[in-house]
Amino acid sequence: MKKTLAVCISILALAFTCCIKENHSNEIVQENINPDGSLNLNNFTLTFKDDFERNTLDKKKWSYSPEMERQGEKGWGGWWNDKCSSLKNGNYVCTCKITQDGTPISGAIQTRETFKQKFGLFHIRFKVEKADGLWYAFWLLNDEMAANAPDGSAKDGAELDIFEIVPGADKKNNRADFGMSVHWDGYEEDEETGKPKTQSASDFTHHLYNDFYKDYHEVWYLWDKTGYKFFMDGTDKSHMIFNFPAEEYGKEVCEVPSYMIISAEFGKWGGEIDPSQLPAHFYVDYVEVYKEK
């Protein structure tokens, strides 16, 4: 009887301990957002920073994304080209243009070989120019996204699109599509349909108008155990534009360290290219990344 009682007490103690750990973990996550719904900046410590105050790209932080064809849509898609990435006046400058032979090209840089992080706060200050036929993006990616077999969850790998801005997507209303996405289950094509097996969840209900292109803007992207939250031009509750709970956007939150990509690319989504609007530029003043204390 005493032995049985001792075992029961041990089991209850273990269960209680587990509950404390689980609650403690939840408390840590909730500290990222203050009771008033604002972002708790005091809960983070800096892990990465580049203000681009150099003449050339800092190769200890960034590398050029592979020069490759993007989208692959005949007459629409373009190529990433290293010559479209430069540093000027304290900015990384991603240039979008048409070559003399008519090929659309744009720039892209990444931290695949130099910096990866799971969870945290990603902060960028940027400015974009209006042009049809293309879009600008700041996103996170990991090799596991393409390597793992589809399992219905983002937990083991995902593409996290912090933002995509598509200036020419809605010319009828003279506004840009603007949104955030989570993609998971890889890029492999289904043998029967020929379409990617990728699963996606996005929100492009927010739109941008001409005044957006006049100024620089700041984005704070929070990726933690609860999901993904997006703030722009402020960190109080009213500036939270997107809130993606993990269970609705990927079934489970992505738990794989990911690298950053800053890019622009041409494709059908951006509408028909208007050469008179080119070259167009994506200016990035700085990028900062933080982790929870």
PDB file of C-alpha atoms in Angstrom:
ATOM      1  CA  MET A   1       0.000   0.000   0.000  1.00  0.00           C
ATOM      2  CA  LYS A   2       2.802   2.419   0.953  1.00  0.00           C
ATOM      3  CA  LYS A   3       4.663   1.505  -2.221  1.00  0.00           C
ATOM      4  CA  THR A   4       1.551   2.098  -4.321  1.00  0.00           C
ATOM      5  CA  LEU A   5       0.929   5.421  -2.595  1.00  0.00           C
ATOM      6  CA  ALA A   6       4.534   6.445  -3.139  1.00  0.00           C
ATOM      7  CA  VAL A   7       4.265   5.632  -6.827  1.00  0.00           C
ATOM      8  CA  CYS A   8       1.041   7.643  -7.118  1.00  0.00           C
ATOM      9  CA  ILE A   9       2.644  10.602  -5.369  1.00  0.00           C
ATOM     10  CA  SER A  10       5.644  10.387  -7.700  1.00  0.00           C
ATOM     11  CA  ILE A  11       3.405  10.331 -10.763  1.00  0.00           C
ATOM     12  CA  LEU A  12       1.411  13.317  -9.515  1.00  0.00           C
ATOM     13  CA  ALA A  13       4.596  15.215  -8.750  1.00  0.00           C
ATOM     14  CA  LEU A  14       5.940  14.516 -12.220  1.00  0.00           C
ATOM     15  CA  ALA A  15       2.684  15.625 -13.842  1.00  0.00           C
ATOM     16  CA  PHE A  16       2.676  18.801 -11.747  1.00  0.00           C
ATOM     17  CA  THR A  17       6.269  19.524 -12.758  1.00  0.00           C
ATOM     18  CA  CYS A  18       5.395  19.047 -16.439  1.00  0.00           C
ATOM     19  CA  CYS A  19       2.480  21.430 -16.081  1.00  0.00           C
ATOM     20  CA  ILE A  20       4.726  24.034 -14.495  1.00  0.00           C
ATOM     21  CA  LYS A  21       7.209  23.733 -17.355  1.00  0.00           C
ATOM     22  CA  GLU A  22       4.440  23.954 -19.924  1.00  0.00           C
ATOM     23  CA  ASN A  23       2.918  26.981 -18.212  1.00  0.00           C
ATOM     24  CA  HIS A  24       6.326  28.572 -17.843  1.00  0.00           C
ATOM     25  CA  SER A  25       6.946  28.070 -21.558  1.00  0.00           C
ATOM     26  CA  ASN A  26       3.618  29.665 -22.398  1.00  0.00           C
ATOM     27  CA  GLU A  27       4.382  32.591 -20.126  1.00  0.00           C
ATOM     28  CA  ILE A  28       7.655  33.190 -21.953  1.00  0.00           C
ATOM     29  CA  VAL A  29       5.841  33.268 -25.276  1.00  0.00           C
ATOM     30  CA  GLN A  30       3.131  35.592 -24.010  1.00  0.00           C
ATOM     31  CA  GLU A  31       5.754  38.038 -22.740  1.00  0.00           C
ATOM     32  CA  ASN A  32       6.499  38.850 -26.382  1.00  0.00           C
ATOM     33  CA  ILE A  33       3.171  40.675 -26.509  1.00  0.00           C
ATOM     34  CA  ASN A  34       2.209  43.113 -23.774  1.00  0.00           C
ATOM     35  CA  PRO A  35      -1.265  43.009 -22.138  1.00  0.00           C
ATOM     36  CA  ASP A  36      -2.303  45.978 -24.299  1.00  0.00           C
ATOM     37  CA  GLY A  37      -1.460  44.038 -27.472  1.00  0.00           C
ATOM     38  CA  SER A  38       1.755  45.895 -28.260  1.00  0.00           C
ATOM     39  CA  LEU A  39       5.075  44.244 -29.041  1.00  0.00           C
ATOM     40  CA  ASN A  40       7.306  43.832 -25.989  1.00  0.00           C
ATOM     41  CA  LEU A  41      10.662  44.963 -27.371  1.00  0.00           C
ATOM     42  CA  ASN A  42      12.289  44.562 -23.954  1.00  0.00           C
ATOM     43  CA  ASN A  43      11.945  40.786 -24.229  1.00  0.00           C
ATOM     44  CA  PHE A  44      14.548  40.482 -27.005  1.00  0.00           C
ATOM     45  CA  THR A  45      18.296  40.667 -27.498  1.00  0.00           C
ATOM     46  CA  LEU A  46      20.104  41.487 -30.759  1.00  0.00           C
ATOM     47  CA  THR A  47      21.647  38.600 -32.751  1.00  0.00           C
ATOM     48  CA  PHE A  48      22.167  40.144 -36.215  1.00  0.00           C
ATOM     49  CA  LYS A  49      22.472  43.652 -37.624  1.00  0.00           C
ATOM     50  CA  ASP A  50      23.501  45.193 -40.935  1.00  0.00           C
ATOM     51  CA  ASP A  51      23.029  48.874 -41.725  1.00  0.00           C
ATOM     52  CA  PHE A  52      24.782  48.574 -45.111  1.00  0.00           C
ATOM     53  CA  GLU A  53      27.184  51.417 -44.315  1.00  0.00           C
ATOM     54  CA  ARG A  54      29.839  49.948 -46.601  1.00  0.00           C
ATOM     55  CA  ASN A  55      30.887  50.175 -50.220  1.00  0.00           C
ATOM     56  CA  THR A  56      30.405  46.468 -50.860  1.00  0.00           C
ATOM     57  CA  LEU A  57      28.221  43.695 -49.498  1.00  0.00           C
ATOM     58  CA  ASP A  58      29.466  42.269 -46.200  1.00  0.00           C
ATOM     59  CA  LYS A  59      30.238  38.674 -47.186  1.00  0.00           C
ATOM     60  CA  LYS A  60      30.403  37.674 -43.504  1.00  0.00           C
ATOM     61  CA  LYS A  61      26.675  38.373 -43.365  1.00  0.00           C
ATOM     62  CA  TRP A  62      25.260  38.000 -46.885  1.00  0.00           C
ATOM     63  CA  SER A  63      25.822  36.246 -50.177  1.00  0.00           C
ATOM     64  CA  TYR A  64      24.200  36.766 -53.540  1.00  0.00           C
ATOM     65  CA  SER A  65      21.303  34.417 -54.196  1.00  0.00           C
ATOM     66  CA  PRO A  66      22.050  32.006 -57.074  1.00  0.00           C
ATOM     67  CA  GLU A  67      21.673  33.562 -60.507  1.00  0.00           C
ATOM     68  CA  MET A  68      18.683  31.621 -61.762  1.00  0.00           C
ATOM     69  CA  GLU A  69      15.462  31.879 -63.696  1.00  0.00           C
ATOM     70  CA  ARG A  70      12.521  32.771 -61.499  1.00  0.00           C
ATOM     71  CA  GLN A  71       8.876  31.773 -62.076  1.00  0.00           C
ATOM     72  CA  GLY A  72       9.639  30.195 -65.481  1.00  0.00           C
ATOM     73  CA  GLU A  73       6.586  31.700 -67.129  1.00  0.00           C
ATOM     74  CA  LYS A  74       7.176  32.325 -70.804  1.00  0.00           C
ATOM     75  CA  GLY A  75       7.151  36.017 -71.510  1.00  0.00           C
ATOM     76  CA  TRP A  76       6.680  36.860 -67.830  1.00  0.00           C
ATOM     77  CA  GLY A  77       9.418  35.440 -65.634  1.00  0.00           C
ATOM     78  CA  GLY A  78      12.836  36.964 -65.078  1.00  0.00           C
ATOM     79  CA  TRP A  79      16.233  36.110 -63.655  1.00  0.00           C
ATOM     80  CA  TRP A  80      18.115  36.905 -60.478  1.00  0.00           C
ATOM     81  CA  ASN A  81      21.334  38.667 -61.423  1.00  0.00           C
ATOM     82  CA  ASP A  82      24.213  39.620 -59.096  1.00  0.00           C
ATOM     83  CA  LYS A  83      24.752  42.889 -60.952  1.00  0.00           C
ATOM     84  CA  CYS A  84      21.337  44.027 -59.721  1.00  0.00           C
ATOM     85  CA  SER A  85      22.546  44.115 -56.106  1.00  0.00           C
ATOM     86  CA  SER A  86      24.565  47.087 -54.872  1.00  0.00           C
ATOM     87  CA  LEU A  87      25.174  49.319 -51.867  1.00  0.00           C
ATOM     88  CA  LYS A  88      24.574  53.057 -52.077  1.00  0.00           C
ATOM     89  CA  ASN A  89      24.052  55.830 -49.512  1.00  0.00           C
ATOM     90  CA  GLY A  90      23.805  53.389 -46.619  1.00  0.00           C
ATOM     91  CA  ASN A  91      21.258  51.157 -48.370  1.00  0.00           C
ATOM     92  CA  TYR A  92      21.234  47.768 -49.967  1.00  0.00           C
ATOM     93  CA  VAL A  93      19.764  48.474 -53.407  1.00  0.00           C
ATOM     94  CA  CYS A  94      17.942  45.753 -55.318  1.00  0.00           C
ATOM     95  CA  THR A  95      17.461  46.916 -58.921  1.00  0.00           C
ATOM     96  CA  CYS A  96      14.813  45.628 -61.319  1.00  0.00           C
ATOM     97  CA  LYS A  97      15.381  46.263 -65.022  1.00  0.00           C
ATOM     98  CA  ILE A  98      15.291  44.900 -68.571  1.00  0.00           C
ATOM     99  CA  THR A  99      18.517  43.945 -70.358  1.00  0.00           C
ATOM    100  CA  GLN A 100      19.272  44.977 -73.938  1.00  0.00           C
ATOM    101  CA  ASP A 101      18.115  41.563 -75.158  1.00  0.00           C
ATOM    102  CA  GLY A 102      14.774  42.003 -73.358  1.00  0.00           C
ATOM    103  CA  THR A 103      15.409  39.782 -70.317  1.00  0.00           C
ATOM    104  CA  PRO A 104      13.931  41.002 -67.012  1.00  0.00           C
ATOM    105  CA  ILE A 105      16.522  40.825 -64.216  1.00  0.00           C
ATOM    106  CA  SER A 106      16.519  41.714 -60.523  1.00  0.00           C
ATOM    107  CA  GLY A 107      18.630  41.283 -57.401  1.00  0.00           C
ATOM    108  CA  ALA A 108      18.527  39.001 -54.384  1.00  0.00           C
ATOM    109  CA  ILE A 109      20.737  38.419 -51.353  1.00  0.00           C
ATOM    110  CA  GLN A 110      20.549  35.827 -48.592  1.00  0.00           C
ATOM    111  CA  THR A 111      22.130  34.618 -45.325  1.00  0.00           C
ATOM    112  CA  ARG A 112      21.986  30.883 -46.106  1.00  0.00           C
ATOM    113  CA  GLU A 113      25.691  30.310 -45.387  1.00  0.00           C
ATOM    114  CA  THR A 114      26.133  32.885 -42.637  1.00  0.00           C
ATOM    115  CA  PHE A 115      23.080  33.247 -40.381  1.00  0.00           C
ATOM    116  CA  LYS A 116      20.039  31.162 -39.452  1.00  0.00           C
ATOM    117  CA  GLN A 117      17.671  31.448 -36.527  1.00  0.00           C
ATOM    118  CA  LYS A 118      14.614  29.674 -35.159  1.00  0.00           C
ATOM    119  CA  PHE A 119      12.033  32.030 -33.651  1.00  0.00           C
ATOM    120  CA  GLY A 120      12.650  35.681 -32.883  1.00  0.00           C
ATOM    121  CA  LEU A 121      11.942  39.197 -34.061  1.00  0.00           C
ATOM    122  CA  PHE A 122      12.934  40.314 -37.572  1.00  0.00           C
ATOM    123  CA  HIS A 123      13.109  44.060 -38.185  1.00  0.00           C
ATOM    124  CA  ILE A 124      13.651  45.805 -41.521  1.00  0.00           C
ATOM    125  CA  ARG A 125      13.495  49.425 -42.712  1.00  0.00           C
ATOM    126  CA  PHE A 126      12.875  49.746 -46.444  1.00  0.00           C
ATOM    127  CA  LYS A 127      11.431  51.670 -49.349  1.00  0.00           C
ATOM    128  CA  VAL A 128      10.136  50.407 -52.706  1.00  0.00           C
ATOM    129  CA  GLU A 129       9.314  52.015 -56.032  1.00  0.00           C
ATOM    130  CA  LYS A 130       6.114  51.475 -57.972  1.00  0.00           C
ATOM    131  CA  ALA A 131       6.419  49.311 -61.102  1.00  0.00           C
ATOM    132  CA  ASP A 132       4.242  46.755 -62.863  1.00  0.00           C
ATOM    133  CA  GLY A 133       5.290  43.200 -63.620  1.00  0.00           C
ATOM    134  CA  LEU A 134       7.262  42.480 -60.467  1.00  0.00           C
ATOM    135  CA  TRP A 135       7.129  42.133 -56.705  1.00  0.00           C
ATOM    136  CA  TYR A 136       9.378  42.778 -53.712  1.00  0.00           C
ATOM    137  CA  ALA A 137       9.867  40.346 -50.846  1.00  0.00           C
ATOM    138  CA  PHE A 138      11.525  39.825 -47.486  1.00  0.00           C
ATOM    139  CA  TRP A 139      11.323  36.167 -46.508  1.00  0.00           C
ATOM    140  CA  LEU A 140      12.719  33.261 -44.518  1.00  0.00           C
ATOM    141  CA  LEU A 141      13.598  29.835 -45.884  1.00  0.00           C
ATOM    142  CA  ASN A 142      15.257  26.610 -44.758  1.00  0.00           C
ATOM    143  CA  ASP A 143      16.626  23.654 -46.701  1.00  0.00           C
ATOM    144  CA  GLU A 144      14.198  21.315 -44.953  1.00  0.00           C
ATOM    145  CA  MET A 145      11.280  22.948 -46.780  1.00  0.00           C
ATOM    146  CA  ALA A 146      12.357  21.247 -50.006  1.00  0.00           C
ATOM    147  CA  ALA A 147      14.019  18.154 -48.527  1.00  0.00           C
ATOM    148  CA  ASN A 148      11.333  16.665 -46.304  1.00  0.00           C
ATOM    149  CA  ALA A 149       8.416  14.585 -47.541  1.00  0.00           C
ATOM    150  CA  PRO A 150       4.976  16.249 -47.280  1.00  0.00           C
ATOM    151  CA  ASP A 151       3.365  15.546 -43.911  1.00  0.00           C
ATOM    152  CA  GLY A 152       0.719  18.274 -43.644  1.00  0.00           C
ATOM    153  CA  SER A 153       2.658  20.419 -41.174  1.00  0.00           C
ATOM    154  CA  ALA A 154       5.035  23.379 -41.276  1.00  0.00           C
ATOM    155  CA  LYS A 155       6.834  22.135 -38.167  1.00  0.00           C
ATOM    156  CA  ASP A 156       9.636  20.369 -40.056  1.00  0.00           C
ATOM    157  CA  GLY A 157      10.226  23.097 -42.648  1.00  0.00           C
ATOM    158  CA  ALA A 158       8.516  26.065 -44.275  1.00  0.00           C
ATOM    159  CA  GLU A 159       8.862  29.160 -46.380  1.00  0.00           C
ATOM    160  CA  LEU A 160       7.871  32.170 -44.299  1.00  0.00           C
ATOM    161  CA  ASP A 161       7.091  35.184 -46.463  1.00  0.00           C
ATOM    162  CA  ILE A 162       7.380  38.113 -44.077  1.00  0.00           C
ATOM    163  CA  PHE A 163       5.974  40.357 -46.771  1.00  0.00           C
ATOM    164  CA  GLU A 164       5.428  40.537 -50.506  1.00  0.00           C
ATOM    165  CA  ILE A 165       4.512  43.784 -52.244  1.00  0.00           C
ATOM    166  CA  VAL A 166       3.019  43.543 -55.743  1.00  0.00           C
ATOM    167  CA  PRO A 167       2.594  47.084 -57.136  1.00  0.00           C
ATOM    168  CA  GLY A 168       0.827  46.107 -60.381  1.00  0.00           C
ATOM    169  CA  ALA A 169      -1.470  43.358 -59.111  1.00  0.00           C
ATOM    170  CA  ASP A 170      -4.600  45.523 -58.935  1.00  0.00           C
ATOM    171  CA  LYS A 171      -4.297  48.269 -61.538  1.00  0.00           C
ATOM    172  CA  LYS A 172      -8.078  48.604 -61.772  1.00  0.00           C
ATOM    173  CA  ASN A 173      -8.175  50.057 -58.255  1.00  0.00           C
ATOM    174  CA  ASN A 174      -4.706  51.622 -58.524  1.00  0.00           C
ATOM    175  CA  ARG A 175      -3.425  49.735 -55.514  1.00  0.00           C
ATOM    176  CA  ALA A 176      -0.779  47.150 -54.679  1.00  0.00           C
ATOM    177  CA  ASP A 177      -1.362  43.708 -53.235  1.00  0.00           C
ATOM    178  CA  PHE A 178       0.456  43.339 -49.960  1.00  0.00           C
ATOM    179  CA  GLY A 179       0.540  40.318 -47.717  1.00  0.00           C
ATOM    180  CA  MET A 180       2.168  37.634 -45.623  1.00  0.00           C
ATOM    181  CA  SER A 181       2.291  33.869 -46.226  1.00  0.00           C
ATOM    182  CA  VAL A 182       3.338  30.503 -44.857  1.00  0.00           C
ATOM    183  CA  HIS A 183       4.151  27.706 -47.322  1.00  0.00           C
ATOM    184  CA  TRP A 184       4.923  24.131 -46.297  1.00  0.00           C
ATOM    185  CA  ASP A 185       5.227  20.539 -47.576  1.00  0.00           C
ATOM    186  CA  GLY A 186       7.957  21.366 -50.086  1.00  0.00           C
ATOM    187  CA  TYR A 187       8.016  22.283 -53.772  1.00  0.00           C
ATOM    188  CA  GLU A 188       7.752  18.805 -55.273  1.00  0.00           C
ATOM    189  CA  GLU A 189       5.211  18.431 -58.066  1.00  0.00           C
ATOM    190  CA  ASP A 190       2.349  15.972 -57.929  1.00  0.00           C
ATOM    191  CA  GLU A 191       2.851  13.342 -60.654  1.00  0.00           C
ATOM    192  CA  GLU A 192      -0.848  13.276 -61.579  1.00  0.00           C
ATOM    193  CA  THR A 193      -1.648  16.992 -61.624  1.00  0.00           C
ATOM    194  CA  GLY A 194       1.799  18.429 -62.324  1.00  0.00           C
ATOM    195  CA  LYS A 195       1.141  21.044 -59.656  1.00  0.00           C
ATOM    196  CA  PRO A 196       3.311  21.560 -56.560  1.00  0.00           C
ATOM    197  CA  LYS A 197       2.323  19.681 -53.419  1.00  0.00           C
ATOM    198  CA  THR A 198       3.031  22.863 -51.519  1.00  0.00           C
ATOM    199  CA  GLN A 199       0.367  23.904 -49.032  1.00  0.00           C
ATOM    200  CA  SER A 200      -0.092  27.602 -48.390  1.00  0.00           C
ATOM    201  CA  ALA A 201      -1.902  30.006 -46.120  1.00  0.00           C
ATOM    202  CA  SER A 202      -1.806  33.717 -46.901  1.00  0.00           C
ATOM    203  CA  ASP A 203      -3.476  37.022 -46.187  1.00  0.00           C
ATOM    204  CA  PHE A 204      -3.483  39.640 -48.949  1.00  0.00           C
ATOM    205  CA  THR A 205      -6.494  41.616 -47.750  1.00  0.00           C
ATOM    206  CA  HIS A 206      -4.331  44.645 -46.970  1.00  0.00           C
ATOM    207  CA  HIS A 207      -3.601  47.032 -49.838  1.00  0.00           C
ATOM    208  CA  LEU A 208      -1.090  49.788 -50.476  1.00  0.00           C
ATOM    209  CA  TYR A 209      -1.661  53.019 -52.377  1.00  0.00           C
ATOM    210  CA  ASN A 210       0.556  55.591 -54.111  1.00  0.00           C
ATOM    211  CA  ASP A 211       1.527  57.435 -50.935  1.00  0.00           C
ATOM    212  CA  PHE A 212       3.208  54.256 -49.652  1.00  0.00           C
ATOM    213  CA  TYR A 213       6.052  54.636 -52.140  1.00  0.00           C
ATOM    214  CA  LYS A 214       7.048  58.099 -50.898  1.00  0.00           C
ATOM    215  CA  ASP A 215       8.681  57.049 -47.639  1.00  0.00           C
ATOM    216  CA  TYR A 216      10.655  54.391 -45.848  1.00  0.00           C
ATOM    217  CA  HIS A 217       8.708  51.910 -43.728  1.00  0.00           C
ATOM    218  CA  GLU A 218       9.583  49.657 -40.821  1.00  0.00           C
ATOM    219  CA  VAL A 219       8.394  46.100 -40.299  1.00  0.00           C
ATOM    220  CA  TRP A 220       8.641  43.962 -37.169  1.00  0.00           C
ATOM    221  CA  TYR A 221       7.918  40.270 -37.717  1.00  0.00           C
ATOM    222  CA  LEU A 222       7.467  38.105 -34.639  1.00  0.00           C
ATOM    223  CA  TRP A 223       7.915  34.349 -35.065  1.00  0.00           C
ATOM    224  CA  ASP A 224       7.383  32.399 -31.858  1.00  0.00           C
ATOM    225  CA  LYS A 225       5.707  29.235 -30.580  1.00  0.00           C
ATOM    226  CA  THR A 226       2.238  30.702 -31.054  1.00  0.00           C
ATOM    227  CA  GLY A 227       2.690  31.604 -34.729  1.00  0.00           C
ATOM    228  CA  TYR A 228       3.554  34.756 -36.687  1.00  0.00           C
ATOM    229  CA  LYS A 229       2.678  38.412 -36.114  1.00  0.00           C
ATOM    230  CA  PHE A 230       3.396  41.393 -38.366  1.00  0.00           C
ATOM    231  CA  PHE A 231       3.671  45.037 -37.297  1.00  0.00           C
ATOM    232  CA  MET A 232       4.341  47.954 -39.646  1.00  0.00           C
ATOM    233  CA  ASP A 233       5.394  51.538 -38.854  1.00  0.00           C
ATOM    234  CA  GLY A 234       4.817  51.025 -35.141  1.00  0.00           C
ATOM    235  CA  THR A 235       4.706  48.321 -32.484  1.00  0.00           C
ATOM    236  CA  ASP A 236       1.446  48.983 -30.673  1.00  0.00           C
ATOM    237  CA  LYS A 237      -1.676  46.897 -31.250  1.00  0.00           C
ATOM    238  CA  SER A 238      -3.069  49.210 -33.932  1.00  0.00           C
ATOM    239  CA  HIS A 239       0.015  48.545 -36.083  1.00  0.00           C
ATOM    240  CA  MET A 240      -0.385  44.768 -36.020  1.00  0.00           C
ATOM    241  CA  ILE A 241      -1.563  44.132 -39.571  1.00  0.00           C
ATOM    242  CA  PHE A 242      -1.318  40.335 -39.675  1.00  0.00           C
ATOM    243  CA  ASN A 243      -1.697  37.728 -36.935  1.00  0.00           C
ATOM    244  CA  PHE A 244      -1.186  34.105 -38.030  1.00  0.00           C
ATOM    245  CA  PRO A 245      -1.938  31.508 -35.326  1.00  0.00           C
ATOM    246  CA  ALA A 246       0.230  28.439 -35.967  1.00  0.00           C
ATOM    247  CA  GLU A 247      -2.675  25.987 -36.000  1.00  0.00           C
ATOM    248  CA  GLU A 248      -4.354  27.892 -38.842  1.00  0.00           C
ATOM    249  CA  TYR A 249      -1.202  28.683 -40.813  1.00  0.00           C
ATOM    250  CA  GLY A 250       0.759  25.460 -41.196  1.00  0.00           C
ATOM    251  CA  LYS A 251      -1.025  23.278 -38.612  1.00  0.00           C
ATOM    252  CA  GLU A 252       2.036  23.652 -36.375  1.00  0.00           C
ATOM    253  CA  VAL A 253       4.590  26.454 -36.138  1.00  0.00           C
ATOM    254  CA  CYS A 254       7.810  26.054 -38.114  1.00  0.00           C
ATOM    255  CA  GLU A 255      10.600  24.946 -35.755  1.00  0.00           C
ATOM    256  CA  VAL A 256      13.518  24.935 -38.210  1.00  0.00           C
ATOM    257  CA  PRO A 257      16.282  27.587 -38.144  1.00  0.00           C
ATOM    258  CA  SER A 258      15.865  29.705 -41.275  1.00  0.00           C
ATOM    259  CA  TYR A 259      17.872  32.177 -43.307  1.00  0.00           C
ATOM    260  CA  MET A 260      16.799  35.557 -44.670  1.00  0.00           C
ATOM    261  CA  ILE A 261      16.272  36.533 -48.299  1.00  0.00           C
ATOM    262  CA  ILE A 262      15.757  40.052 -49.650  1.00  0.00           C
ATOM    263  CA  SER A 263      14.640  39.925 -53.267  1.00  0.00           C
ATOM    264  CA  ALA A 264      12.619  41.218 -56.161  1.00  0.00           C
ATOM    265  CA  GLU A 265      11.421  39.224 -59.128  1.00  0.00           C
ATOM    266  CA  PHE A 266       9.361  39.442 -62.268  1.00  0.00           C
ATOM    267  CA  GLY A 267       6.388  37.184 -62.902  1.00  0.00           C
ATOM    268  CA  LYS A 268       2.782  36.963 -64.052  1.00  0.00           C
ATOM    269  CA  TRP A 269       1.507  37.818 -60.566  1.00  0.00           C
ATOM    270  CA  GLY A 270       2.967  41.302 -60.988  1.00  0.00           C
ATOM    271  CA  GLY A 271       1.018  42.017 -64.159  1.00  0.00           C
ATOM    272  CA  GLU A 272       2.375  43.043 -67.530  1.00  0.00           C
ATOM    273  CA  ILE A 273       5.810  44.655 -67.447  1.00  0.00           C
ATOM    274  CA  ASP A 274       5.882  48.363 -68.257  1.00  0.00           C
ATOM    275  CA  PRO A 275       9.451  49.202 -69.392  1.00  0.00           C
ATOM    276  CA  SER A 276       8.782  52.924 -68.908  1.00  0.00           C
ATOM    277  CA  GLN A 277       8.608  52.305 -65.130  1.00  0.00           C
ATOM    278  CA  LEU A 278      12.037  50.666 -65.033  1.00  0.00           C
ATOM    279  CA  PRO A 279      14.514  50.538 -63.517  1.00  0.00           C
ATOM    280  CA  ALA A 280      12.687  50.183 -60.194  1.00  0.00           C
ATOM    281  CA  HIS A 281      14.377  49.770 -56.825  1.00  0.00           C
ATOM    282  CA  PHE A 282      13.985  48.087 -53.449  1.00  0.00           C
ATOM    283  CA  TYR A 283      15.991  50.066 -50.885  1.00  0.00           C
ATOM    284  CA  VAL A 284      16.873  48.499 -47.538  1.00  0.00           C
ATOM    285  CA  ASP A 285      18.273  50.829 -44.886  1.00  0.00           C
ATOM    286  CA  TYR A 286      18.950  48.127 -42.295  1.00  0.00           C
ATOM    287  CA  VAL A 287      18.035  44.657 -41.078  1.00  0.00           C
ATOM    288  CA  GLU A 288      18.037  43.560 -37.446  1.00  0.00           C
ATOM    289  CA  VAL A 289      17.231  40.200 -35.874  1.00  0.00           C
ATOM    290  CA  TYR A 290      16.539  39.504 -32.211  1.00  0.00           C
ATOM    291  CA  LYS A 291      15.960  36.400 -30.103  1.00  0.00           C
ATOM    292  CA  GLU A 292      14.019  36.026 -26.882  1.00  0.00           C
ATOM    293  CA  LYS A 293      16.013  36.713 -23.722  1.00  0.00           C
TER     294      LYS A 293
END
